[in-house]
PDB file of C-alpha atoms in Angstrom:
ATOM      1  CA  UNK A   1    -136.824  -3.956 -65.602  1.00  0.00           C
ATOM      2  CA  UNK A   2    -137.879  -1.001 -67.015  1.00  0.00           C
ATOM      3  CA  UNK A   3    -137.894   2.728 -65.333  1.00  0.00           C
ATOM      4  CA  UNK A   4    -141.749   3.933 -64.466  1.00  0.00           C
ATOM      5  CA  UNK A   5    -141.712   7.697 -64.254  1.00  0.00           C
ATOM      6  CA  UNK A   6    -143.462   9.211 -61.182  1.00  0.00           C
ATOM      7  CA  UNK A   7    -147.792   9.926 -62.266  1.00  0.00           C
ATOM      8  CA  UNK A   8    -148.696  13.303 -62.573  1.00  0.00           C
ATOM      9  CA  UNK A   9    -151.710  12.740 -60.552  1.00  0.00           C
ATOM     10  CA  UNK A  10    -150.168  14.729 -57.527  1.00  0.00           C
ATOM     11  CA  UNK A  11    -148.768  17.723 -59.473  1.00  0.00           C
ATOM     12  CA  UNK A  12    -151.567  18.263 -61.160  1.00  0.00           C
ATOM     13  CA  UNK A  13    -152.734  18.653 -57.416  1.00  0.00           C
ATOM     14  CA  UNK A  14    -151.045  21.136 -56.716  1.00  0.00           C
ATOM     15  CA  UNK A  15    -151.548  23.180 -59.524  1.00  0.00           C
ATOM     16  CA  UNK A  16    -154.527  23.035 -59.006  1.00  0.00           C
ATOM     17  CA  UNK A  17    -153.831  24.236 -54.867  1.00  0.00           C
ATOM     18  CA  UNK A  18    -151.997  26.785 -56.138  1.00  0.00           C
ATOM     19  CA  UNK A  19    -154.811  27.921 -58.599  1.00  0.00           C
ATOM     20  CA  UNK A  20    -156.280  29.491 -55.425  1.00  0.00           C
ATOM     21  CA  UNK A  21    -153.607  30.924 -53.715  1.00  0.00           C
ATOM     22  CA  UNK A  22    -152.294  32.487 -57.088  1.00  0.00           C
ATOM     23  CA  UNK A  23    -153.563  36.522 -55.496  1.00  0.00           C
ATOM     24  CA  UNK A  24    -151.660  35.709 -52.510  1.00  0.00           C
ATOM     25  CA  UNK A  25    -148.670  37.387 -51.474  1.00  0.00           C
ATOM     26  CA  UNK A  26    -144.841  35.075 -50.809  1.00  0.00           C
ATOM     27  CA  UNK A  27    -144.860  32.043 -48.899  1.00  0.00           C
ATOM     28  CA  UNK A  28    -148.364  31.147 -49.397  1.00  0.00           C
ATOM     29  CA  UNK A  29    -148.507  31.950 -53.126  1.00  0.00           C
ATOM     30  CA  UNK A  30    -145.182  28.847 -53.491  1.00  0.00           C
ATOM     31  CA  UNK A  31    -144.883  26.564 -50.318  1.00  0.00           C
ATOM     32  CA  UNK A  32    -147.026  23.887 -50.912  1.00  0.00           C
ATOM     33  CA  UNK A  33    -147.942  23.215 -46.859  1.00  0.00           C
ATOM     34  CA  UNK A  34    -148.298  26.919 -46.795  1.00  0.00           C
ATOM     35  CA  UNK A  35    -151.045  27.241 -49.672  1.00  0.00           C
ATOM     36  CA  UNK A  36    -152.650  24.613 -47.828  1.00  0.00           C
ATOM     37  CA  UNK A  37    -153.097  26.161 -44.601  1.00  0.00           C
ATOM     38  CA  UNK A  38    -153.422  29.369 -45.888  1.00  0.00           C
ATOM     39  CA  UNK A  39    -156.730  27.829 -48.434  1.00  0.00           C
ATOM     40  CA  UNK A  40    -158.337  26.256 -44.916  1.00  0.00           C
ATOM     41  CA  UNK A  41    -158.223  29.642 -43.217  1.00  0.00           C
ATOM     42  CA  UNK A  42    -159.169  31.562 -46.439  1.00  0.00           C
ATOM     43  CA  UNK A  43    -162.488  29.604 -46.611  1.00  0.00           C
ATOM     44  CA  UNK A  44    -163.000  29.718 -42.865  1.00  0.00           C
ATOM     45  CA  UNK A  45    -162.915  33.236 -42.868  1.00  0.00           C
ATOM     46  CA  UNK A  46    -164.691  33.399 -45.730  1.00  0.00           C
ATOM     47  CA  UNK A  47    -167.327  31.049 -44.163  1.00  0.00           C
ATOM     48  CA  UNK A  48    -167.467  33.437 -40.532  1.00  0.00           C
ATOM     49  CA  UNK A  49    -167.605  36.886 -42.688  1.00  0.00           C
ATOM     50  CA  UNK A  50    -171.312  35.563 -44.693  1.00  0.00           C
ATOM     51  CA  UNK A  51    -172.799  35.195 -41.516  1.00  0.00           C
ATOM     52  CA  UNK A  52    -171.594  38.303 -39.594  1.00  0.00           C
ATOM     53  CA  UNK A  53    -172.109  40.466 -43.352  1.00  0.00           C
ATOM     54  CA  UNK A  54    -175.449  39.587 -42.970  1.00  0.00           C
ATOM     55  CA  UNK A  55    -175.845  40.290 -39.442  1.00  0.00           C
ATOM     56  CA  UNK A  56    -174.299  43.665 -39.854  1.00  0.00           C
ATOM     57  CA  UNK A  57    -176.438  44.873 -42.385  1.00  0.00           C
ATOM     58  CA  UNK A  58    -180.122  43.823 -40.151  1.00  0.00           C
ATOM     59  CA  UNK A  59    -178.046  45.959 -37.889  1.00  0.00           C
ATOM     60  CA  UNK A  60    -178.177  48.798 -40.361  1.00  0.00           C
ATOM     61  CA  UNK A  61    -181.409  49.084 -41.570  1.00  0.00           C
ATOM     62  CA  UNK A  62    -182.931  47.926 -38.181  1.00  0.00           C
ATOM     63  CA  UNK A  63    -180.542  51.720 -37.379  1.00  0.00           C
ATOM     64  CA  UNK A  64    -181.926  53.280 -40.474  1.00  0.00           C
ATOM     65  CA  UNK A  65    -185.561  52.817 -39.825  1.00  0.00           C
ATOM     66  CA  UNK A  66    -184.977  53.678 -35.781  1.00  0.00           C
ATOM     67  CA  UNK A  67    -183.298  57.816 -36.969  1.00  0.00           C
ATOM     68  CA  UNK A  68    -186.332  58.437 -39.384  1.00  0.00           C
ATOM     69  CA  UNK A  69    -189.065  56.688 -36.712  1.00  0.00           C
ATOM     70  CA  UNK A  70    -187.658  58.472 -33.692  1.00  0.00           C
ATOM     71  CA  UNK A  71    -188.191  61.797 -35.618  1.00  0.00           C
ATOM     72  CA  UNK A  72    -191.133  61.885 -36.270  1.00  0.00           C
ATOM     73  CA  UNK A  73    -192.639  61.107 -32.744  1.00  0.00           C
ATOM     74  CA  UNK A  74    -190.838  61.554 -29.829  1.00  0.00           C
ATOM     75  CA  UNK A  75    -192.358  58.530 -28.423  1.00  0.00           C
ATOM     76  CA  UNK A  76    -192.676  56.300 -31.152  1.00  0.00           C
ATOM     77  CA  UNK A  77    -189.642  53.862 -31.635  1.00  0.00           C
ATOM     78  CA  UNK A  78    -188.326  51.466 -33.546  1.00  0.00           C
ATOM     79  CA  UNK A  79    -189.903  48.690 -31.108  1.00  0.00           C
ATOM     80  CA  UNK A  80    -192.955  50.007 -31.534  1.00  0.00           C
ATOM     81  CA  UNK A  81    -193.202  49.719 -35.035  1.00  0.00           C
ATOM     82  CA  UNK A  82    -192.304  46.811 -35.755  1.00  0.00           C
ATOM     83  CA  UNK A  83    -194.249  45.090 -33.004  1.00  0.00           C
ATOM     84  CA  UNK A  84    -197.524  46.946 -34.613  1.00  0.00           C
ATOM     85  CA  UNK A  85    -196.756  46.014 -37.843  1.00  0.00           C
ATOM     86  CA  UNK A  86    -196.687  41.680 -36.750  1.00  0.00           C
ATOM     87  CA  UNK A  87    -199.880  42.700 -34.898  1.00  0.00           C
ATOM     88  CA  UNK A  88    -201.723  43.731 -38.060  1.00  0.00           C
ATOM     89  CA  UNK A  89    -199.874  41.102 -39.867  1.00  0.00           C
ATOM     90  CA  UNK A  90    -198.215  43.175 -42.654  1.00  0.00           C
ATOM     91  CA  UNK A  91    -195.172  41.448 -43.765  1.00  0.00           C
ATOM     92  CA  UNK A  92    -192.972  44.102 -44.373  1.00  0.00           C
ATOM     93  CA  UNK A  93    -189.220  42.934 -43.297  1.00  0.00           C
ATOM     94  CA  UNK A  94    -186.365  45.512 -42.803  1.00  0.00           C
ATOM     95  CA  UNK A  95    -184.589  46.069 -45.720  1.00  0.00           C
ATOM     96  CA  UNK A  96    -187.267  46.589 -47.640  1.00  0.00           C
ATOM     97  CA  UNK A  97    -188.825  49.353 -44.450  1.00  0.00           C
ATOM     98  CA  UNK A  98    -185.393  50.771 -44.226  1.00  0.00           C
ATOM     99  CA  UNK A  99    -184.993  50.952 -48.719  1.00  0.00           C
ATOM    100  CA  UNK A 100    -188.665  53.333 -48.113  1.00  0.00           C
ATOM    101  CA  UNK A 101    -187.571  55.191 -44.887  1.00  0.00           C
ATOM    102  CA  UNK A 102    -184.118  56.016 -47.040  1.00  0.00           C
ATOM    103  CA  UNK A 103    -185.930  56.686 -50.379  1.00  0.00           C
ATOM    104  CA  UNK A 104    -189.713  58.220 -49.133  1.00  0.00           C
ATOM    105  CA  UNK A 105    -189.392  58.855 -45.608  1.00  0.00           C
ATOM    106  CA  UNK A 106    -193.106  60.204 -46.302  1.00  0.00           C
ATOM    107  CA  UNK A 107    -193.800  56.750 -47.159  1.00  0.00           C
ATOM    108  CA  UNK A 108    -192.858  55.372 -43.808  1.00  0.00           C
ATOM    109  CA  UNK A 109    -194.673  58.330 -41.943  1.00  0.00           C
ATOM    110  CA  UNK A 110    -197.454  57.792 -43.442  1.00  0.00           C
ATOM    111  CA  UNK A 111    -197.704  53.901 -42.928  1.00  0.00           C
ATOM    112  CA  UNK A 112    -196.555  54.585 -39.537  1.00  0.00           C
ATOM    113  CA  UNK A 113    -199.526  56.575 -38.530  1.00  0.00           C
ATOM    114  CA  UNK A 114    -201.997  53.854 -40.238  1.00  0.00           C
ATOM    115  CA  UNK A 115    -200.587  51.265 -37.516  1.00  0.00           C
ATOM    116  CA  UNK A 116    -200.980  53.738 -35.065  1.00  0.00           C
ATOM    117  CA  UNK A 117    -204.531  54.254 -36.072  1.00  0.00           C
ATOM    118  CA  UNK A 118    -205.620  50.830 -36.926  1.00  0.00           C
ATOM    119  CA  UNK A 119    -203.991  49.979 -33.157  1.00  0.00           C
ATOM    120  CA  UNK A 120    -205.199  52.419 -30.941  1.00  0.00           C
ATOM    121  CA  UNK A 121    -208.734  52.004 -32.392  1.00  0.00           C
ATOM    122  CA  UNK A 122    -208.935  48.298 -31.813  1.00  0.00           C
ATOM    123  CA  UNK A 123    -207.363  48.894 -28.249  1.00  0.00           C
ATOM    124  CA  UNK A 124    -210.267  51.762 -27.924  1.00  0.00           C
ATOM    125  CA  UNK A 125    -213.151  49.469 -29.289  1.00  0.00           C
ATOM    126  CA  UNK A 126    -211.708  46.417 -26.457  1.00  0.00           C
ATOM    127  CA  UNK A 127    -211.700  48.772 -23.345  1.00  0.00           C
ATOM    128  CA  UNK A 128    -215.555  50.226 -24.449  1.00  0.00           C
TER     129      UNK A 128
END
């Protein structure tokens, strides 16, 4: 009976895993079991940090908008601006508002002033 050599499928699978871990250091890029563990850990971290990045950017945008808005009016704040935007049904997200706040503050001041005037006018007409 002739001798059957082992197939190349397992070796091909291991080389594919090694390509993923080629940038790792030490045993993390050489030993198959360690590579699989590090691959799982790296993918978990990547998934977690994608969500974290979204959270961090939203915090940054809110901070920028709030800083610019509070410069202008003492009693006006970020939360009132967003509330008034929703009342007027203006669909400006926080990313766009933050870009406007950085590039052109006067434009953001104009938007907030128009919103304040509109909301104050509506509230004054309801009372009367």
